[in-house]
Amino acid sequence: MRPLIAGNWKMHGLSSQLAEIEAIAASVKLRPTHADVLVCLPATLIARASSLAAGRIAIGAQNCHSEISGAFTGDISAEMLRDAGANTVILGHSERRQHHGETDAVVAKKVEAASRAGLLAIICIGETQLQRKDGKALAVCGNQIAASLPDSMSMSVNAVGYEPLWAIGSGQEPTPDEIVEMHEHIRECLVSRLGTRGRTIRILFGGSVNPDNARAILALPEVDGALVGGASLKATDFAAIIGVVPAEP
Ligand code: PEP
């Protein structure tokens, strides 16, 4: 499967940082890669970034509302993101689940909205440190997948992002065996839910991925790419992670 290297800028980025997007796009132009490259930005930067990216890298968003439009002050619909130039949206990131009370059911509605608008969705799941310690990690993530995927078969899920909560921004990461065990479990869940289509959905690993550990993580079975937070903010770091994927012949 063609890998996906996706950046998540979270609530970082002013106009001055658009130079990083230009630099990431330039690095992909210089060394065409056998990966899809995506940067999910604050909504305020999407339109300008997508014109700077000039199709060399994709631009995405980090959340959307489930309705098309309406009296939802401060919210942004999937259609608006698409209109601004996004082609993907991250949904169910643990920071949204934690700070905005997003449940699996809310995430499922947003995935439907993304499909309706023609956006690809990256659905994030992951366990807490306590859940892992208690031996519940596989069950927690399996349940999140079951409940965060909508029933509609027309959904356009690009990827599932496995992001153990305790690995995000912490510099900690699971062992390679733990990553493989979880990614294989996620694959089984996707196939049992979606049949052969479940084999076409990428499973990304996220949690403190950086230029030093990316090669080892991306080489693991069932790891189809990475979701990168902190290390996507600097073009040099993000380009180094992209550089782990072989260049296009
Ligand atoms: C993320 O927020 O999706 C993430 C993986 O962050 P970091 O790479 O900084 O751990």
Short mmCIF file of N, CA and C in Angstrom, two decimals, residues 8-178:
data_model
loop_
_atom_site.label_atom_id
_atom_site.label_comp_id
_atom_site.label_asym_id
_atom_site.label_seq_id
_atom_site.Cartn_x
_atom_site.Cartn_y
_atom_site.Cartn_z
N ASN A 8 0.10 16.87 11.54
CA ASN A 8 -1.01 17.48 12.28
C ASN A 8 -0.44 18.67 13.05
N TRP A 9 -0.73 19.87 12.54
CA TRP A 9 -0.16 21.07 13.18
C TRP A 9 -0.88 21.48 14.46
N LYS A 10 -2.01 20.83 14.74
CA LYS A 10 -2.81 21.19 15.93
C LYS A 10 -3.08 22.70 15.92
N MET A 11 -3.11 23.35 17.09
CA MET A 11 -3.39 24.79 17.09
C MET A 11 -2.06 25.56 17.06
N HIS A 12 -1.32 25.30 15.98
CA HIS A 12 -0.06 26.01 15.75
C HIS A 12 -0.09 26.54 14.33
N GLY A 13 0.44 27.73 14.14
CA GLY A 13 0.61 28.21 12.77
C GLY A 13 -0.04 29.55 12.49
N LEU A 14 0.82 30.53 12.19
CA LEU A 14 0.38 31.84 11.70
C LEU A 14 0.85 31.94 10.25
N SER A 15 0.44 33.03 9.60
CA SER A 15 0.82 33.21 8.19
C SER A 15 2.32 33.02 7.98
N SER A 16 3.11 33.50 8.95
CA SER A 16 4.57 33.44 8.78
C SER A 16 5.06 32.00 8.65
N GLN A 17 4.30 31.05 9.20
CA GLN A 17 4.74 29.65 9.12
C GLN A 17 4.35 28.96 7.80
N LEU A 18 3.66 29.69 6.94
CA LEU A 18 3.33 29.10 5.64
C LEU A 18 4.61 28.79 4.85
N ALA A 19 5.69 29.46 5.21
CA ALA A 19 6.98 29.17 4.56
C ALA A 19 7.35 27.70 4.77
N GLU A 20 6.93 27.12 5.90
CA GLU A 20 7.24 25.69 6.14
C GLU A 20 6.48 24.81 5.13
N ILE A 21 5.25 25.22 4.82
CA ILE A 21 4.46 24.45 3.83
C ILE A 21 5.15 24.54 2.47
N GLU A 22 5.58 25.74 2.13
CA GLU A 22 6.29 25.90 0.85
C GLU A 22 7.54 25.03 0.82
N ALA A 23 8.23 24.99 1.96
CA ALA A 23 9.48 24.21 2.01
C ALA A 23 9.19 22.71 1.93
N ILE A 24 8.10 22.25 2.56
CA ILE A 24 7.76 20.82 2.48
C ILE A 24 7.40 20.48 1.03
N ALA A 25 6.59 21.34 0.41
CA ALA A 25 6.20 21.10 -0.99
C ALA A 25 7.44 21.10 -1.90
N ALA A 26 8.37 22.02 -1.62
CA ALA A 26 9.58 22.09 -2.44
C ALA A 26 10.42 20.82 -2.27
N SER A 27 10.47 20.29 -1.05
CA SER A 27 11.28 19.09 -0.83
C SER A 27 10.68 17.91 -1.58
N VAL A 28 9.33 17.85 -1.66
CA VAL A 28 8.69 16.76 -2.40
C VAL A 28 8.89 16.93 -3.91
N LYS A 29 8.95 18.19 -4.34
CA LYS A 29 9.21 18.43 -5.76
C LYS A 29 10.63 17.98 -6.13
N LEU A 30 11.55 18.29 -5.23
CA LEU A 30 12.96 17.95 -5.46
C LEU A 30 13.18 16.44 -5.45
N ARG A 31 12.48 15.77 -4.55
CA ARG A 31 12.65 14.32 -4.40
C ARG A 31 11.26 13.69 -4.37
N PRO A 32 10.67 13.45 -5.54
CA PRO A 32 9.32 12.86 -5.56
C PRO A 32 9.32 11.56 -4.77
N THR A 33 8.36 11.42 -3.90
CA THR A 33 8.38 10.28 -2.98
C THR A 33 7.27 9.30 -3.29
N HIS A 34 7.52 8.06 -2.93
CA HIS A 34 6.52 7.01 -3.10
C HIS A 34 5.53 7.04 -1.92
N ALA A 35 5.25 8.23 -1.41
CA ALA A 35 4.28 8.36 -0.31
C ALA A 35 3.31 9.47 -0.66
N ASP A 36 2.12 9.38 -0.11
CA ASP A 36 1.23 10.54 -0.15
C ASP A 36 1.61 11.42 1.04
N VAL A 37 1.72 12.70 0.80
CA VAL A 37 2.12 13.63 1.87
C VAL A 37 0.97 14.59 2.11
N LEU A 38 0.64 14.77 3.36
CA LEU A 38 -0.52 15.57 3.76
C LEU A 38 -0.14 16.38 4.99
N VAL A 39 -0.59 17.63 5.05
CA VAL A 39 -0.42 18.40 6.29
C VAL A 39 -1.79 18.94 6.70
N CYS A 40 -2.22 18.59 7.90
CA CYS A 40 -3.52 19.04 8.40
C CYS A 40 -3.31 20.28 9.26
N LEU A 41 -3.90 21.36 8.78
CA LEU A 41 -3.59 22.69 9.32
C LEU A 41 -4.76 23.28 10.09
N PRO A 42 -4.51 24.33 10.86
CA PRO A 42 -5.62 25.12 11.39
C PRO A 42 -6.43 25.65 10.19
N ALA A 43 -7.74 25.76 10.36
CA ALA A 43 -8.61 26.14 9.24
C ALA A 43 -8.21 27.48 8.63
N THR A 44 -7.64 28.36 9.46
CA THR A 44 -7.27 29.69 8.98
C THR A 44 -6.19 29.67 7.90
N LEU A 45 -5.44 28.59 7.82
CA LEU A 45 -4.32 28.54 6.87
C LEU A 45 -4.61 27.69 5.64
N ILE A 46 -5.74 26.98 5.65
CA ILE A 46 -5.97 25.97 4.60
C ILE A 46 -5.97 26.58 3.19
N ALA A 47 -6.70 27.65 3.00
CA ALA A 47 -6.83 28.19 1.63
C ALA A 47 -5.47 28.65 1.09
N ARG A 48 -4.74 29.39 1.91
CA ARG A 48 -3.44 29.88 1.43
C ARG A 48 -2.46 28.72 1.25
N ALA A 49 -2.49 27.79 2.19
CA ALA A 49 -1.55 26.66 2.08
C ALA A 49 -1.84 25.82 0.85
N SER A 50 -3.12 25.65 0.53
CA SER A 50 -3.38 24.77 -0.62
C SER A 50 -2.93 25.43 -1.91
N SER A 51 -2.98 26.76 -1.98
CA SER A 51 -2.44 27.32 -3.22
C SER A 51 -0.91 27.27 -3.22
N LEU A 52 -0.29 27.43 -2.07
CA LEU A 52 1.18 27.31 -2.03
C LEU A 52 1.65 25.88 -2.33
N ALA A 53 0.85 24.91 -1.87
CA ALA A 53 1.26 23.50 -2.04
C ALA A 53 1.21 23.09 -3.51
N ALA A 54 0.40 23.79 -4.29
CA ALA A 54 0.32 23.57 -5.74
C ALA A 54 0.18 22.10 -6.11
N GLY A 55 -0.57 21.36 -5.32
CA GLY A 55 -0.83 19.95 -5.63
C GLY A 55 0.32 19.01 -5.30
N ARG A 56 1.44 19.54 -4.82
CA ARG A 56 2.59 18.65 -4.53
C ARG A 56 2.36 17.89 -3.24
N ILE A 57 1.73 18.55 -2.29
CA ILE A 57 1.33 17.87 -1.06
C ILE A 57 -0.15 18.20 -0.86
N ALA A 58 -0.84 17.33 -0.12
CA ALA A 58 -2.26 17.60 0.14
C ALA A 58 -2.38 18.39 1.44
N ILE A 59 -3.46 19.15 1.50
CA ILE A 59 -3.72 19.95 2.70
C ILE A 59 -5.01 19.44 3.34
N GLY A 60 -4.98 19.27 4.65
CA GLY A 60 -6.15 18.75 5.35
C GLY A 60 -6.52 19.62 6.53
N ALA A 61 -7.64 19.23 7.18
CA ALA A 61 -8.13 19.92 8.36
C ALA A 61 -8.08 18.96 9.55
N GLN A 62 -8.44 19.47 10.71
CA GLN A 62 -8.29 18.68 11.93
C GLN A 62 -9.60 18.34 12.61
N ASN A 63 -10.69 18.83 12.06
CA ASN A 63 -12.00 18.62 12.66
C ASN A 63 -13.04 19.20 11.71
N CYS A 64 -14.29 18.76 11.84
CA CYS A 64 -15.38 19.44 11.12
C CYS A 64 -16.66 19.27 11.90
N HIS A 65 -17.66 20.06 11.55
CA HIS A 65 -19.00 19.87 12.12
C HIS A 65 -19.72 18.84 11.28
N SER A 66 -20.74 18.20 11.86
CA SER A 66 -21.42 17.15 11.09
C SER A 66 -22.50 17.70 10.15
N GLU A 67 -22.95 18.94 10.38
CA GLU A 67 -23.99 19.51 9.51
C GLU A 67 -23.34 20.27 8.35
N ILE A 68 -24.13 20.49 7.29
CA ILE A 68 -23.62 21.22 6.12
C ILE A 68 -23.46 22.71 6.44
N SER A 69 -24.48 23.25 7.13
CA SER A 69 -24.47 24.68 7.47
C SER A 69 -25.52 24.87 8.57
N GLY A 70 -25.58 26.04 9.14
CA GLY A 70 -26.62 26.28 10.14
C GLY A 70 -26.14 27.19 11.26
N ALA A 71 -26.96 27.27 12.30
CA ALA A 71 -26.68 28.17 13.43
C ALA A 71 -25.74 27.46 14.41
N PHE A 72 -24.51 27.34 14.02
CA PHE A 72 -23.49 26.68 14.85
C PHE A 72 -22.29 27.61 14.92
N THR A 73 -22.44 28.67 15.71
CA THR A 73 -21.43 29.72 15.75
C THR A 73 -20.04 29.15 16.04
N GLY A 74 -19.13 29.52 15.19
CA GLY A 74 -17.73 29.13 15.42
C GLY A 74 -17.37 27.80 14.80
N ASP A 75 -18.36 27.06 14.30
CA ASP A 75 -18.05 25.76 13.72
C ASP A 75 -17.79 25.87 12.22
N ILE A 76 -17.20 24.83 11.67
CA ILE A 76 -16.84 24.81 10.24
C ILE A 76 -17.29 23.47 9.67
N SER A 77 -18.03 23.52 8.57
CA SER A 77 -18.53 22.26 8.00
C SER A 77 -17.48 21.62 7.09
N ALA A 78 -17.71 20.35 6.82
CA ALA A 78 -16.81 19.62 5.92
C ALA A 78 -16.82 20.27 4.53
N GLU A 79 -18.00 20.74 4.12
CA GLU A 79 -18.11 21.40 2.81
C GLU A 79 -17.24 22.65 2.76
N MET A 80 -17.22 23.40 3.87
CA MET A 80 -16.41 24.64 3.91
C MET A 80 -14.91 24.30 3.82
N LEU A 81 -14.53 23.24 4.47
CA LEU A 81 -13.11 22.84 4.43
C LEU A 81 -12.72 22.44 3.01
N ARG A 82 -13.60 21.68 2.38
CA ARG A 82 -13.35 21.26 0.99
C ARG A 82 -13.24 22.49 0.09
N ASP A 83 -14.17 23.43 0.33
CA ASP A 83 -14.20 24.65 -0.47
C ASP A 83 -12.90 25.46 -0.29
N ALA A 84 -12.33 25.37 0.91
CA ALA A 84 -11.10 26.12 1.19
C ALA A 84 -9.86 25.44 0.60
N GLY A 85 -10.00 24.17 0.20
CA GLY A 85 -8.86 23.50 -0.42
C GLY A 85 -8.39 22.25 0.30
N ALA A 86 -9.09 21.86 1.39
CA ALA A 86 -8.70 20.62 2.08
C ALA A 86 -9.19 19.41 1.30
N ASN A 87 -8.45 18.30 1.38
CA ASN A 87 -8.98 17.07 0.78
C ASN A 87 -9.18 15.98 1.82
N THR A 88 -8.74 16.26 3.04
CA THR A 88 -8.80 15.26 4.12
C THR A 88 -9.15 15.97 5.42
N VAL A 89 -9.75 15.23 6.34
CA VAL A 89 -9.95 15.79 7.68
C VAL A 89 -9.63 14.71 8.72
N ILE A 90 -8.89 15.11 9.74
CA ILE A 90 -8.64 14.22 10.88
C ILE A 90 -9.89 14.26 11.75
N LEU A 91 -10.39 13.10 12.14
CA LEU A 91 -11.58 13.07 13.01
C LEU A 91 -11.32 12.19 14.23
N GLY A 92 -11.84 12.61 15.37
CA GLY A 92 -11.72 11.81 16.58
C GLY A 92 -10.33 11.82 17.19
N HIS A 93 -9.54 12.85 16.88
CA HIS A 93 -8.23 12.94 17.54
C HIS A 93 -8.45 12.93 19.06
N SER A 94 -7.53 12.33 19.77
CA SER A 94 -7.74 12.18 21.22
C SER A 94 -7.90 13.53 21.92
N GLU A 95 -7.27 14.58 21.35
CA GLU A 95 -7.41 15.90 21.98
C GLU A 95 -8.83 16.43 21.80
N ARG A 96 -9.50 16.07 20.72
CA ARG A 96 -10.92 16.45 20.53
C ARG A 96 -11.81 15.60 21.44
N ARG A 97 -11.46 14.32 21.54
CA ARG A 97 -12.26 13.45 22.42
C ARG A 97 -12.14 13.94 23.86
N GLN A 98 -10.92 14.30 24.26
CA GLN A 98 -10.63 14.69 25.65
C GLN A 98 -11.15 16.08 25.99
N HIS A 99 -10.84 17.07 25.14
CA HIS A 99 -11.16 18.47 25.51
C HIS A 99 -12.52 18.93 25.01
N HIS A 100 -13.12 18.19 24.07
CA HIS A 100 -14.40 18.63 23.51
C HIS A 100 -15.47 17.56 23.65
N GLY A 101 -15.19 16.55 24.46
CA GLY A 101 -16.18 15.52 24.77
C GLY A 101 -16.68 14.77 23.54
N GLU A 102 -15.85 14.64 22.52
CA GLU A 102 -16.32 13.92 21.32
C GLU A 102 -16.40 12.43 21.59
N THR A 103 -17.58 11.89 21.43
CA THR A 103 -17.78 10.45 21.61
C THR A 103 -17.59 9.74 20.27
N ASP A 104 -17.56 8.41 20.31
CA ASP A 104 -17.47 7.65 19.06
C ASP A 104 -18.66 7.98 18.15
N ALA A 105 -19.84 8.16 18.75
CA ALA A 105 -21.03 8.44 17.93
C ALA A 105 -20.89 9.79 17.22
N VAL A 106 -20.34 10.77 17.92
CA VAL A 106 -20.11 12.08 17.29
C VAL A 106 -19.10 11.92 16.15
N VAL A 107 -18.06 11.16 16.42
CA VAL A 107 -17.03 10.96 15.38
C VAL A 107 -17.66 10.29 14.15
N ALA A 108 -18.51 9.29 14.38
CA ALA A 108 -19.13 8.59 13.25
C ALA A 108 -19.96 9.56 12.40
N LYS A 109 -20.66 10.48 13.05
CA LYS A 109 -21.46 11.47 12.28
C LYS A 109 -20.55 12.37 11.46
N LYS A 110 -19.41 12.73 12.04
CA LYS A 110 -18.47 13.59 11.32
C LYS A 110 -17.84 12.85 10.14
N VAL A 111 -17.62 11.55 10.30
CA VAL A 111 -17.07 10.77 9.18
C VAL A 111 -18.08 10.77 8.04
N GLU A 112 -19.36 10.63 8.37
CA GLU A 112 -20.41 10.70 7.33
C GLU A 112 -20.40 12.06 6.65
N ALA A 113 -20.21 13.11 7.46
CA ALA A 113 -20.18 14.47 6.90
C ALA A 113 -19.00 14.63 5.95
N ALA A 114 -17.87 14.08 6.34
CA ALA A 114 -16.68 14.18 5.49
C ALA A 114 -16.97 13.50 4.15
N SER A 115 -17.56 12.30 4.20
CA SER A 115 -17.87 11.58 2.95
C SER A 115 -18.83 12.40 2.09
N ARG A 116 -19.84 12.96 2.75
CA ARG A 116 -20.84 13.78 2.03
C ARG A 116 -20.16 14.91 1.27
N ALA A 117 -19.12 15.51 1.89
CA ALA A 117 -18.45 16.67 1.30
C ALA A 117 -17.33 16.27 0.35
N GLY A 118 -17.06 14.99 0.26
CA GLY A 118 -15.98 14.55 -0.62
C GLY A 118 -14.60 14.68 0.02
N LEU A 119 -14.58 14.68 1.35
CA LEU A 119 -13.29 14.70 2.05
C LEU A 119 -12.94 13.29 2.49
N LEU A 120 -11.67 12.97 2.48
CA LEU A 120 -11.21 11.71 3.06
C LEU A 120 -11.10 11.92 4.57
N ALA A 121 -11.33 10.85 5.31
CA ALA A 121 -11.24 10.98 6.78
C ALA A 121 -10.09 10.14 7.32
N ILE A 122 -9.40 10.69 8.30
CA ILE A 122 -8.46 9.89 9.09
C ILE A 122 -9.09 9.78 10.47
N ILE A 123 -9.47 8.58 10.84
CA ILE A 123 -10.14 8.39 12.14
C ILE A 123 -9.10 7.98 13.17
N CYS A 124 -9.03 8.75 14.25
CA CYS A 124 -8.02 8.47 15.28
C CYS A 124 -8.61 7.66 16.43
N ILE A 125 -7.82 6.71 16.87
CA ILE A 125 -8.18 5.90 18.03
C ILE A 125 -6.92 5.73 18.89
N GLY A 126 -7.09 5.29 20.12
CA GLY A 126 -5.91 5.03 20.95
C GLY A 126 -6.31 4.85 22.40
N GLU A 127 -5.47 4.12 23.12
CA GLU A 127 -5.77 3.82 24.52
C GLU A 127 -4.96 4.71 25.45
N THR A 128 -5.42 4.82 26.70
CA THR A 128 -4.65 5.54 27.72
C THR A 128 -3.59 4.59 28.29
N GLN A 129 -2.68 5.16 29.06
CA GLN A 129 -1.62 4.35 29.67
C GLN A 129 -2.23 3.32 30.64
N LEU A 130 -3.26 3.77 31.37
CA LEU A 130 -3.89 2.88 32.35
C LEU A 130 -4.59 1.71 31.64
N GLN A 131 -5.26 2.02 30.55
CA GLN A 131 -5.93 0.96 29.79
C GLN A 131 -4.92 -0.05 29.27
N ARG A 132 -3.75 0.45 28.84
CA ARG A 132 -2.71 -0.48 28.37
C ARG A 132 -2.19 -1.31 29.53
N LYS A 133 -1.96 -0.65 30.67
CA LYS A 133 -1.45 -1.37 31.85
C LYS A 133 -2.42 -2.47 32.28
N ASP A 134 -3.72 -2.16 32.14
CA ASP A 134 -4.74 -3.14 32.55
C ASP A 134 -5.03 -4.19 31.49
N GLY A 135 -4.24 -4.19 30.40
CA GLY A 135 -4.43 -5.20 29.36
C GLY A 135 -5.65 -4.97 28.50
N LYS A 136 -6.14 -3.70 28.47
CA LYS A 136 -7.38 -3.45 27.74
C LYS A 136 -7.16 -2.73 26.40
N ALA A 137 -5.91 -2.52 26.03
CA ALA A 137 -5.64 -1.68 24.85
C ALA A 137 -6.34 -2.19 23.59
N LEU A 138 -6.23 -3.50 23.33
CA LEU A 138 -6.82 -4.03 22.09
C LEU A 138 -8.34 -3.86 22.10
N ALA A 139 -8.94 -4.17 23.24
CA ALA A 139 -10.41 -4.06 23.32
C ALA A 139 -10.86 -2.62 23.17
N VAL A 140 -10.16 -1.69 23.82
CA VAL A 140 -10.53 -0.27 23.74
C VAL A 140 -10.48 0.20 22.29
N CYS A 141 -9.39 -0.12 21.61
CA CYS A 141 -9.24 0.37 20.23
C CYS A 141 -10.23 -0.33 19.30
N GLY A 142 -10.47 -1.63 19.53
CA GLY A 142 -11.45 -2.35 18.72
C GLY A 142 -12.83 -1.72 18.87
N ASN A 143 -13.19 -1.38 20.11
CA ASN A 143 -14.50 -0.75 20.33
C ASN A 143 -14.57 0.62 19.68
N GLN A 144 -13.47 1.36 19.74
CA GLN A 144 -13.47 2.70 19.12
C GLN A 144 -13.67 2.59 17.61
N ILE A 145 -13.03 1.62 17.01
CA ILE A 145 -13.22 1.45 15.55
C ILE A 145 -14.66 1.09 15.27
N ALA A 146 -15.18 0.11 16.02
CA ALA A 146 -16.55 -0.35 15.77
C ALA A 146 -17.52 0.81 15.84
N ALA A 147 -17.35 1.69 16.83
CA ALA A 147 -18.35 2.73 17.05
C ALA A 147 -18.05 4.03 16.30
N SER A 148 -16.83 4.22 15.84
CA SER A 148 -16.50 5.49 15.16
C SER A 148 -16.70 5.42 13.65
N LEU A 149 -16.83 4.19 13.13
CA LEU A 149 -17.10 4.06 11.69
C LEU A 149 -18.61 4.08 11.51
N PRO A 150 -19.12 4.94 10.65
CA PRO A 150 -20.57 4.95 10.43
C PRO A 150 -21.01 3.70 9.68
N ASP A 151 -22.30 3.40 9.72
CA ASP A 151 -22.79 2.20 9.04
C ASP A 151 -22.77 2.36 7.53
N SER A 152 -22.91 3.61 7.08
CA SER A 152 -22.97 3.85 5.64
C SER A 152 -21.71 3.34 4.95
N MET A 153 -21.90 2.54 3.92
CA MET A 153 -20.75 1.96 3.24
C MET A 153 -20.11 2.95 2.27
N SER A 154 -20.76 4.13 2.12
CA SER A 154 -20.19 5.08 1.17
C SER A 154 -19.11 5.94 1.82
N MET A 155 -18.85 5.70 3.10
CA MET A 155 -17.87 6.56 3.78
C MET A 155 -16.50 6.46 3.11
N SER A 156 -15.82 7.59 3.12
CA SER A 156 -14.51 7.59 2.48
C SER A 156 -13.44 7.69 3.56
N VAL A 157 -13.11 6.53 4.13
CA VAL A 157 -12.08 6.52 5.16
C VAL A 157 -10.74 6.27 4.49
N ASN A 158 -9.87 7.21 4.67
CA ASN A 158 -8.55 7.13 4.07
C ASN A 158 -7.64 6.30 4.97
N ALA A 159 -7.80 6.50 6.26
CA ALA A 159 -6.86 5.87 7.19
C ALA A 159 -7.45 5.84 8.59
N VAL A 160 -6.94 4.89 9.36
CA VAL A 160 -7.16 4.89 10.81
C VAL A 160 -5.81 5.28 11.41
N GLY A 161 -5.84 6.25 12.32
CA GLY A 161 -4.60 6.64 13.00
C GLY A 161 -4.59 6.02 14.38
N TYR A 162 -3.64 5.09 14.60
CA TYR A 162 -3.50 4.53 15.97
C TYR A 162 -2.54 5.42 16.73
N GLU A 163 -3.07 6.10 17.72
CA GLU A 163 -2.26 7.02 18.51
C GLU A 163 -2.47 6.76 20.00
N PRO A 164 -1.59 5.93 20.60
CA PRO A 164 -1.72 5.73 22.04
C PRO A 164 -1.61 7.08 22.75
N LEU A 165 -2.57 7.38 23.62
CA LEU A 165 -2.63 8.74 24.19
C LEU A 165 -1.34 9.10 24.91
N TRP A 166 -0.75 8.10 25.55
CA TRP A 166 0.44 8.35 26.36
C TRP A 166 1.69 8.56 25.50
N ALA A 167 1.57 8.30 24.21
CA ALA A 167 2.73 8.49 23.32
C ALA A 167 2.69 9.84 22.62
N ILE A 168 1.53 10.52 22.67
CA ILE A 168 1.39 11.78 21.94
C ILE A 168 2.15 12.89 22.65
N GLY A 169 3.09 13.47 21.95
CA GLY A 169 3.84 14.61 22.47
C GLY A 169 4.69 14.31 23.70
N SER A 170 4.87 13.03 24.01
CA SER A 170 5.55 12.68 25.26
C SER A 170 6.97 12.18 25.05
N GLY A 171 7.31 11.85 23.80
CA GLY A 171 8.63 11.26 23.55
C GLY A 171 8.64 9.78 23.89
N GLN A 172 7.52 9.25 24.40
CA GLN A 172 7.43 7.82 24.69
C GLN A 172 6.79 7.12 23.50
N GLU A 173 7.10 5.86 23.31
CA GLU A 173 6.43 5.14 22.22
C GLU A 173 6.29 3.68 22.62
N PRO A 174 5.31 2.99 22.06
CA PRO A 174 5.17 1.56 22.36
C PRO A 174 6.35 0.80 21.78
N THR A 175 6.53 -0.44 22.21
CA THR A 175 7.58 -1.26 21.61
C THR A 175 7.14 -1.65 20.20
N PRO A 176 8.10 -2.05 19.34
CA PRO A 176 7.70 -2.49 18.00
C PRO A 176 6.66 -3.62 18.07
N ASP A 177 6.83 -4.56 19.01
CA ASP A 177 5.86 -5.66 19.11
C ASP A 177 4.47 -5.14 19.46
N GLU A 178 4.43 -4.14 20.34
CA GLU A 178 3.12 -3.58 20.72
C GLU A 178 2.45 -2.88 19.53
#
